[in-house]
PDB file of C-alpha atoms in Angstrom:
ATOM      1  CA  MET A  56     -26.597 228.236 230.874  1.00 63.00           C
ATOM      2  CA  LEU A  57     -30.482 228.593 230.553  1.00 74.00           C
ATOM      3  CA  THR A  58     -32.327 231.717 230.784  1.00 81.00           C
ATOM      4  CA  LYS A  59     -34.810 232.368 233.068  1.00 83.00           C
ATOM      5  CA  LYS A  60     -37.630 232.039 230.673  1.00 86.00           C
ATOM      6  CA  GLN A  61     -36.220 228.519 229.304  1.00 85.00           C
ATOM      7  CA  LEU A  62     -35.448 227.496 232.703  1.00 85.00           C
ATOM      8  CA  ASP A  63     -38.931 228.073 233.240  1.00 87.00           C
ATOM      9  CA  LEU A  64     -40.446 226.349 230.240  1.00 89.00           C
ATOM     10  CA  LEU A  65     -37.972 222.922 230.873  1.00 88.00           C
ATOM     11  CA  ALA A  66     -39.614 222.980 234.432  1.00 87.00           C
ATOM     12  CA  PHE A  67     -43.197 223.513 233.552  1.00 89.00           C
ATOM     13  CA  ILE A  68     -42.864 220.791 230.261  1.00 87.00           C
ATOM     14  CA  HIS A  69     -41.287 218.317 233.171  1.00 85.00           C
ATOM     15  CA  LYS A  70     -43.751 218.815 235.954  1.00 85.00           C
ATOM     16  CA  ARG A  71     -46.893 218.490 233.394  1.00 83.00           C
ATOM     17  CA  VAL A  72     -44.815 215.132 232.073  1.00 80.00           C
ATOM     18  CA  GLN A  73     -44.283 213.777 235.246  1.00 80.00           C
ATOM     19  CA  ARG A  74     -48.276 214.344 236.370  1.00 80.00           C
ATOM     20  CA  ASP A  75     -50.074 213.723 233.353  1.00 76.00           C
ATOM     21  CA  GLY A  76     -47.532 211.496 231.237  1.00 74.00           C
ATOM     22  CA  VAL A  77     -47.886 213.607 228.507  1.00 77.00           C
ATOM     23  CA  PRO A  78     -46.333 217.080 227.754  1.00 81.00           C
ATOM     24  CA  PRO A  79     -48.461 220.177 227.787  1.00 83.00           C
ATOM     25  CA  SER A  80     -49.659 221.874 224.797  1.00 83.00           C
ATOM     26  CA  PHE A  81     -48.276 225.121 222.769  1.00 83.00           C
ATOM     27  CA  ASP A  82     -51.539 227.021 224.333  1.00 84.00           C
ATOM     28  CA  GLU A  83     -50.627 225.950 228.034  1.00 86.00           C
ATOM     29  CA  MET A  84     -46.989 226.665 227.655  1.00 88.00           C
ATOM     30  CA  LYS A  85     -47.633 230.306 226.442  1.00 89.00           C
ATOM     31  CA  GLU A  86     -50.417 230.875 229.344  1.00 89.00           C
ATOM     32  CA  ALA A  87     -48.095 229.292 232.048  1.00 89.00           C
ATOM     33  CA  LEU A  88     -45.300 231.386 231.094  1.00 89.00           C
ATOM     34  CA  ASP A  89     -47.327 234.753 230.214  1.00 88.00           C
ATOM     35  CA  LEU A  90     -46.503 234.858 226.775  1.00 87.00           C
ATOM     36  CA  ARG A  91     -48.289 236.704 224.162  1.00 83.00           C
ATOM     37  CA  SER A  92     -47.721 234.186 221.136  1.00 81.00           C
ATOM     38  CA  LYS A  93     -46.876 230.990 220.302  1.00 81.00           C
ATOM     39  CA  SER A  94     -43.821 232.232 218.185  1.00 83.00           C
ATOM     40  CA  GLY A  95     -42.189 232.919 221.581  1.00 85.00           C
ATOM     41  CA  ILE A  96     -42.677 229.310 222.618  1.00 85.00           C
ATOM     42  CA  HIS A  97     -41.116 228.324 219.732  1.00 84.00           C
ATOM     43  CA  ARG A  98     -38.386 230.217 219.968  1.00 85.00           C
ATOM     44  CA  LEU A  99     -37.600 228.809 223.868  1.00 88.00           C
ATOM     45  CA  ILE A 100     -38.281 225.237 222.143  1.00 85.00           C
ATOM     46  CA  THR A 101     -35.945 225.369 220.012  1.00 83.00           C
ATOM     47  CA  ALA A 102     -33.453 226.920 221.846  1.00 84.00           C
ATOM     48  CA  LEU A 103     -33.886 223.741 224.741  1.00 85.00           C
ATOM     49  CA  GLU A 104     -33.804 221.698 222.072  1.00 83.00           C
ATOM     50  CA  GLU A 105     -30.130 223.000 220.618  1.00 80.00           C
ATOM     51  CA  ARG A 106     -29.068 222.731 224.014  1.00 81.00           C
ATOM     52  CA  GLY A 107     -29.857 218.909 224.563  1.00 83.00           C
ATOM     53  CA  PHE A 108     -32.152 219.347 226.815  1.00 83.00           C
ATOM     54  CA  ILE A 109     -35.638 218.381 225.244  1.00 84.00           C
ATOM     55  CA  ARG A 110     -36.112 216.234 222.089  1.00 81.00           C
ATOM     56  CA  ARG A 111     -38.780 216.612 219.447  1.00 76.00           C
ATOM     57  CA  LEU A 112     -40.240 213.806 218.593  1.00 69.00           C
ATOM     58  CA  ALA A 113     -40.167 213.698 214.363  1.00 59.00           C
ATOM     59  CA  HIS A 114     -43.782 213.127 212.728  1.00 53.00           C
ATOM     60  CA  ARG A 115     -45.521 213.383 216.170  1.00 55.00           C
ATOM     61  CA  ALA A 116     -47.859 216.706 216.880  1.00 53.00           C
ATOM     62  CA  ARG A 117     -46.956 218.415 220.268  1.00 57.00           C
ATOM     63  CA  ALA A 118     -44.732 215.443 221.349  1.00 72.00           C
ATOM     64  CA  ILE A 119     -41.709 216.429 223.350  1.00 80.00           C
ATOM     65  CA  GLU A 120     -39.772 214.723 225.775  1.00 80.00           C
ATOM     66  CA  VAL A 121     -37.356 215.796 228.412  1.00 81.00           C
ATOM     67  CA  VAL A 122     -33.829 214.116 227.790  1.00 81.00           C
ATOM     68  CA  LYS A 123     -31.929 215.672 231.074  1.00 81.00           C
ATOM     69  CA  LEU A 124     -32.243 218.468 233.591  1.00 80.00           C
ATOM     70  CA  PRO A 125     -30.021 221.073 234.393  1.00 75.00           C
ATOM     71  CA  ASP A 126     -28.171 220.337 238.113  1.00 66.00           C
ATOM     72  CA  SER A 127     -30.794 222.774 240.243  1.00 57.00           C
ATOM     73  CA  MET A 128     -33.816 220.626 238.591  1.00 59.00           C
ATOM     74  CA  SER A 129     -32.234 217.393 238.593  1.00 50.00           C
ATOM     75  CA  ALA A 130     -31.728 216.852 242.467  1.00 44.00           C
ATOM     76  CA  ALA A 131     -35.248 215.691 242.960  1.00 45.00           C
ATOM     77  CA  GLY A 132     -34.488 213.439 240.354  1.00 45.00           C
ATOM     78  CA  PHE A 133     -35.844 212.550 236.713  1.00 45.00           C
ATOM     79  CA  SER A 134     -36.928 209.761 234.582  1.00 43.00           C
ATOM     80  CA  PRO A 135     -38.730 210.240 231.381  1.00 42.00           C
ATOM     81  CA  ARG A 136     -42.408 208.999 231.094  1.00 47.00           C
ATOM     82  CA  VAL A 137     -42.483 208.235 227.353  1.00 48.00           C
ATOM     83  CA  ILE A 138     -41.322 204.514 226.509  1.00 41.00           C
ATOM     84  CA  GLU A 139     -40.143 204.309 222.564  1.00 42.00           C
ATOM     85  CA  GLY A 140     -40.531 201.051 221.063  1.00 41.00           C
ATOM     86  CA  ASP A 141     -38.935 199.317 217.934  1.00 41.00           C
ATOM     87  CA  MET A 142     -35.642 200.227 216.814  1.00 38.00           C
ATOM     88  CA  PRO A 143     -33.486 202.728 218.840  1.00 42.00           C
ATOM     89  CA  ASP A 144     -31.853 206.012 217.468  1.00 43.00           C
ATOM     90  CA  THR A 145     -28.620 205.131 218.773  1.00 43.00           C
ATOM     91  CA  PRO A 146     -26.899 201.915 218.642  1.00 45.00           C
ATOM     92  CA  ALA A 147     -26.736 199.772 221.486  1.00 46.00           C
ATOM     93  CA  ALA A 148     -24.252 200.044 224.452  1.00 48.00           C
ATOM     94  CA  ALA A 149     -21.584 197.275 224.684  1.00 50.00           C
ATOM     95  CA  ALA A 150     -22.607 194.573 226.678  1.00 51.00           C
ATOM     96  CA  PRO A 151     -21.062 195.363 230.514  1.00 51.00           C
ATOM     97  CA  ALA A 152     -18.009 193.247 231.336  1.00 54.00           C
ATOM     98  CA  ALA A 153     -18.423 190.276 233.604  1.00 54.00           C
ATOM     99  CA  ASN A 154     -17.227 191.816 236.636  1.00 56.00           C
ATOM    100  CA  GLN A 155     -19.566 195.122 236.066  1.00 55.00           C
ATOM    101  CA  PRO A 156     -22.848 194.880 237.633  1.00 55.00           C
ATOM    102  CA  VAL A 157     -25.980 194.762 235.518  1.00 51.00           C
ATOM    103  CA  THR A 158     -29.120 197.188 236.268  1.00 48.00           C
ATOM    104  CA  THR A 159     -32.246 195.756 236.275  1.00 51.00           C
ATOM    105  CA  ILE A 160     -35.384 197.201 235.792  1.00 52.00           C
ATOM    106  CA  GLU A 161     -38.498 196.475 237.695  1.00 66.00           C
ATOM    107  CA  ALA A 162     -41.666 196.153 235.294  1.00 65.00           C
ATOM    108  CA  SER A 163     -45.130 194.677 235.625  1.00 69.00           C
ATOM    109  CA  GLU A 164     -47.734 193.542 232.541  1.00 73.00           C
ATOM    110  CA  LEU A 165     -51.149 195.338 232.431  1.00 75.00           C
ATOM    111  CA  PRO A 166     -54.157 194.355 230.806  1.00 65.00           C
ATOM    112  CA  VAL A 167     -54.972 196.271 227.643  1.00 75.00           C
ATOM    113  CA  MET A 168     -58.369 196.554 228.162  1.00 70.00           C
ATOM    114  CA  GLY A 169     -59.444 197.524 224.063  1.00 70.00           C
ATOM    115  CA  LYS A 170     -59.355 200.624 222.736  1.00 78.00           C
ATOM    116  CA  ILE A 171     -60.314 204.177 223.937  1.00 81.00           C
ATOM    117  CA  ALA A 172     -61.791 206.667 222.006  1.00 76.00           C
ATOM    118  CA  ALA A 173     -59.755 210.254 221.126  1.00 74.00           C
ATOM    119  CA  GLY A 174     -62.343 211.848 219.741  1.00 66.00           C
ATOM    120  CA  VAL A 175     -66.193 210.589 219.333  1.00 59.00           C
ATOM    121  CA  PRO A 176     -66.753 208.358 221.901  1.00 55.00           C
ATOM    122  CA  ILE A 177     -67.018 204.648 221.441  1.00 53.00           C
ATOM    123  CA  GLU A 178     -68.732 201.693 223.694  1.00 54.00           C
ATOM    124  CA  ALA A 179     -67.302 201.075 226.498  1.00 54.00           C
ATOM    125  CA  ILE A 180     -64.335 199.184 226.861  1.00 60.00           C
ATOM    126  CA  ASN A 181     -64.614 195.909 229.392  1.00 57.00           C
ATOM    127  CA  GLN A 182     -62.443 193.502 228.313  1.00 58.00           C
ATOM    128  CA  ARG A 183     -59.293 192.182 227.809  1.00 59.00           C
ATOM    129  CA  SER A 184     -57.391 192.140 224.610  1.00 61.00           C
ATOM    130  CA  HIS A 185     -53.778 191.761 225.324  1.00 68.00           C
ATOM    131  CA  GLY A 186     -51.225 192.946 227.996  1.00 71.00           C
ATOM    132  CA  VAL A 187     -48.246 195.094 227.472  1.00 71.00           C
ATOM    133  CA  THR A 188     -45.147 195.268 230.048  1.00 72.00           C
ATOM    134  CA  VAL A 189     -44.558 198.827 231.392  1.00 69.00           C
ATOM    135  CA  PRO A 190     -41.574 199.945 234.168  1.00 68.00           C
ATOM    136  CA  ASN A 191     -42.848 200.452 237.938  1.00 69.00           C
ATOM    137  CA  ALA A 192     -41.499 203.667 237.938  1.00 67.00           C
ATOM    138  CA  MET A 193     -44.649 204.590 235.651  1.00 67.00           C
ATOM    139  CA  LEU A 194     -47.742 203.348 238.253  1.00 70.00           C
ATOM    140  CA  ALA A 195     -47.803 206.429 240.112  1.00 61.00           C
ATOM    141  CA  GLY A 196     -49.367 206.259 243.241  1.00 64.00           C
ATOM    142  CA  ALA A 197     -51.688 203.549 244.984  1.00 64.00           C
ATOM    143  CA  GLY A 198     -54.760 201.407 243.284  1.00 71.00           C
ATOM    144  CA  ALA A 199     -54.825 199.258 239.991  1.00 83.00           C
ATOM    145  CA  HIS A 200     -53.820 200.419 236.966  1.00 85.00           C
ATOM    146  CA  TYR A 201     -54.635 199.021 233.101  1.00 83.00           C
ATOM    147  CA  ALA A 202     -53.736 200.229 229.267  1.00 84.00           C
ATOM    148  CA  LEU A 203     -55.774 201.203 226.279  1.00 87.00           C
ATOM    149  CA  GLU A 204     -54.845 201.728 223.001  1.00 87.00           C
ATOM    150  CA  VAL A 205     -56.032 205.308 221.653  1.00 88.00           C
ATOM    151  CA  LYS A 206     -58.303 205.560 218.422  1.00 88.00           C
ATOM    152  CA  GLY A 207     -58.381 209.014 217.178  1.00 87.00           C
ATOM    153  CA  ASP A 208     -56.705 212.509 217.226  1.00 88.00           C
ATOM    154  CA  SER A 209     -58.814 214.735 219.617  1.00 89.00           C
ATOM    155  CA  MET A 210     -55.903 214.914 222.524  1.00 90.00           C
ATOM    156  CA  ILE A 211     -53.015 215.332 219.854  1.00 88.00           C
ATOM    157  CA  GLU A 212     -52.141 218.651 221.180  1.00 88.00           C
ATOM    158  CA  ALA A 213     -51.639 217.066 224.454  1.00 88.00           C
ATOM    159  CA  GLY A 214     -49.241 214.352 222.823  1.00 87.00           C
ATOM    160  CA  ILE A 215     -51.796 212.003 222.464  1.00 89.00           C
ATOM    161  CA  ASN A 216     -51.722 210.044 219.154  1.00 88.00           C
ATOM    162  CA  ASP A 217     -53.916 207.592 217.295  1.00 87.00           C
ATOM    163  CA  GLY A 218     -51.962 204.430 217.901  1.00 86.00           C
ATOM    164  CA  ASP A 219     -50.427 205.283 221.057  1.00 87.00           C
ATOM    165  CA  VAL A 220     -51.278 203.042 224.175  1.00 86.00           C
ATOM    166  CA  VAL A 221     -52.149 205.093 227.653  1.00 87.00           C
ATOM    167  CA  VAL A 222     -51.811 203.767 231.003  1.00 86.00           C
ATOM    168  CA  ILE A 223     -54.466 204.858 233.531  1.00 86.00           C
ATOM    169  CA  ARG A 224     -54.641 204.593 237.501  1.00 86.00           C
ATOM    170  CA  GLU A 225     -58.146 203.292 238.319  1.00 87.00           C
ATOM    171  CA  SER A 226     -60.037 206.457 240.129  1.00 88.00           C
ATOM    172  CA  ALA A 227     -63.192 207.344 240.790  1.00 90.00           C
ATOM    173  CA  VAL A 228     -62.696 210.881 241.071  1.00 91.00           C
ATOM    174  CA  ALA A 229     -60.235 213.814 239.020  1.00 92.00           C
ATOM    175  CA  ASP A 230     -59.030 217.090 239.387  1.00 92.00           C
ATOM    176  CA  ASP A 231     -59.839 220.036 237.471  1.00 92.00           C
ATOM    177  CA  GLY A 232     -56.920 219.418 234.108  1.00 91.00           C
ATOM    178  CA  ASP A 233     -56.794 216.076 234.753  1.00 93.00           C
ATOM    179  CA  ILE A 234     -56.873 213.458 231.414  1.00 93.00           C
ATOM    180  CA  VAL A 235     -59.143 210.624 232.278  1.00 93.00           C
ATOM    181  CA  VAL A 236     -61.185 207.916 230.979  1.00 92.00           C
ATOM    182  CA  ALA A 237     -64.455 209.578 231.663  1.00 91.00           C
ATOM    183  CA  LEU A 238     -67.605 207.054 231.126  1.00 89.00           C
ATOM    184  CA  VAL A 239     -70.483 208.974 229.513  1.00 90.00           C
ATOM    185  CA  GLU A 240     -73.940 207.772 230.300  1.00 86.00           C
ATOM    186  CA  ASP A 241     -73.358 204.339 231.230  1.00 81.00           C
ATOM    187  CA  HIS A 242     -72.245 203.080 227.528  1.00 81.00           C
ATOM    188  CA  GLU A 243     -69.367 205.450 226.094  1.00 85.00           C
ATOM    189  CA  ALA A 244     -66.072 205.876 226.913  1.00 86.00           C
ATOM    190  CA  THR A 245     -63.718 209.074 226.018  1.00 90.00           C
ATOM    191  CA  LEU A 246     -60.255 210.196 226.729  1.00 92.00           C
ATOM    192  CA  LYS A 247     -60.373 213.878 227.964  1.00 93.00           C
ATOM    193  CA  ARG A 248     -59.620 216.608 229.995  1.00 94.00           C
ATOM    194  CA  PHE A 249     -61.691 217.115 232.684  1.00 95.00           C
ATOM    195  CA  LYS A 250     -63.395 220.159 233.408  1.00 95.00           C
ATOM    196  CA  ARG A 251     -66.327 221.348 236.426  1.00 94.00           C
ATOM    197  CA  LYS A 252     -68.277 223.710 235.237  1.00 91.00           C
ATOM    198  CA  GLY A 253     -70.560 224.392 238.410  1.00 91.00           C
ATOM    199  CA  ALA A 254     -73.199 221.231 238.518  1.00 91.00           C
ATOM    200  CA  ALA A 255     -71.882 219.991 234.893  1.00 95.00           C
ATOM    201  CA  ILE A 256     -68.575 218.285 233.772  1.00 96.00           C
ATOM    202  CA  ALA A 257     -66.889 219.522 230.606  1.00 95.00           C
ATOM    203  CA  LEU A 258     -64.992 216.602 228.642  1.00 94.00           C
ATOM    204  CA  GLU A 259     -62.310 219.064 227.044  1.00 93.00           C
ATOM    205  CA  ALA A 260     -60.292 217.897 224.026  1.00 91.00           C
ATOM    206  CA  ALA A 261     -56.687 219.093 222.968  1.00 90.00           C
ATOM    207  CA  ASN A 262     -57.626 219.310 219.236  1.00 89.00           C
ATOM    208  CA  PRO A 263     -59.376 222.674 217.908  1.00 88.00           C
ATOM    209  CA  ALA A 264     -61.329 220.412 215.398  1.00 88.00           C
ATOM    210  CA  TYR A 265     -63.339 219.051 218.506  1.00 89.00           C
ATOM    211  CA  GLU A 266     -65.974 220.937 220.833  1.00 90.00           C
ATOM    212  CA  THR A 267     -66.143 220.548 224.117  1.00 92.00           C
ATOM    213  CA  ARG A 268     -68.881 218.425 225.469  1.00 92.00           C
ATOM    214  CA  VAL A 269     -70.718 219.236 228.566  1.00 95.00           C
ATOM    215  CA  PHE A 270     -72.596 216.861 230.808  1.00 95.00           C
ATOM    216  CA  PRO A 271     -74.792 216.669 233.613  1.00 95.00           C
ATOM    217  CA  ALA A 272     -72.287 215.503 236.396  1.00 94.00           C
ATOM    218  CA  ASP A 273     -74.411 212.321 237.103  1.00 94.00           C
ATOM    219  CA  GLN A 274     -74.348 211.099 233.375  1.00 94.00           C
ATOM    220  CA  VAL A 275     -70.576 211.113 233.917  1.00 94.00           C
ATOM    221  CA  LYS A 276     -68.399 208.542 235.577  1.00 92.00           C
ATOM    222  CA  VAL A 277     -64.520 208.813 235.743  1.00 93.00           C
ATOM    223  CA  GLN A 278     -62.996 205.483 235.481  1.00 88.00           C
ATOM    224  CA  GLY A 279     -59.013 206.520 235.770  1.00 89.00           C
ATOM    225  CA  ARG A 280     -56.734 209.106 235.725  1.00 89.00           C
ATOM    226  CA  LEU A 281     -53.590 209.263 233.323  1.00 89.00           C
ATOM    227  CA  VAL A 282     -50.198 208.666 234.329  1.00 85.00           C
ATOM    228  CA  GLY A 283     -48.248 207.359 231.415  1.00 84.00           C
ATOM    229  CA  LEU A 284     -47.887 207.186 227.844  1.00 83.00           C
ATOM    230  CA  ILE A 285     -46.255 204.452 225.673  1.00 81.00           C
ATOM    231  CA  ARG A 286     -45.530 205.102 221.896  1.00 76.00           C
ATOM    232  CA  SER A 287     -43.950 202.258 219.515  1.00 68.00           C
ATOM    233  CA  TYR A 288     -42.087 203.443 215.773  1.00 59.00           C
TER     234      TYR A 288
END
């Protein structure tokens, strides 16, 4: 049985993971639940983890995976948006008996179009380096998708770490708060949170070590929105 605050936090984390492919930062959680300090969020996170609803990924700052939902929330369906690579944490299940159906997962191969800076912008990425297979359930919305390898730590509090692979849906527009691939002055590409500030565009990091960069709107072109995250160990 969850308290109202625990249920509210779980719902907020789930909604953000489904929308952005990454969990919200502790600051965003604190603001969403109208709490005065992060210590209250830490207590709620610990309670949800102890009850088996979430899992904090070891050695990954702000990395949270929703494991299950209570019955009141799961009616609408639930599918985690983080893929973990390499060895599983638990032994593989036994092979199904011959008379049991085998569940298959539809997947597609996306081109990995080089590296994207989650830090100081690097040169624009524009050519395929290799491919990566992702479940079709991660490919949200209509339009083409591609993948990029993250370089840098400026989005670490949004759960995006150096070396992660992000799945991007091509789009030339974005809403405030979206995490986007932004092309700056036609030659630098970066992964940041998109915010409008009057006639300007702010590209916000999710790491206090990096300052928000503000550009005239005509110097920033949105290349796509983040829809998923792939992490290998």
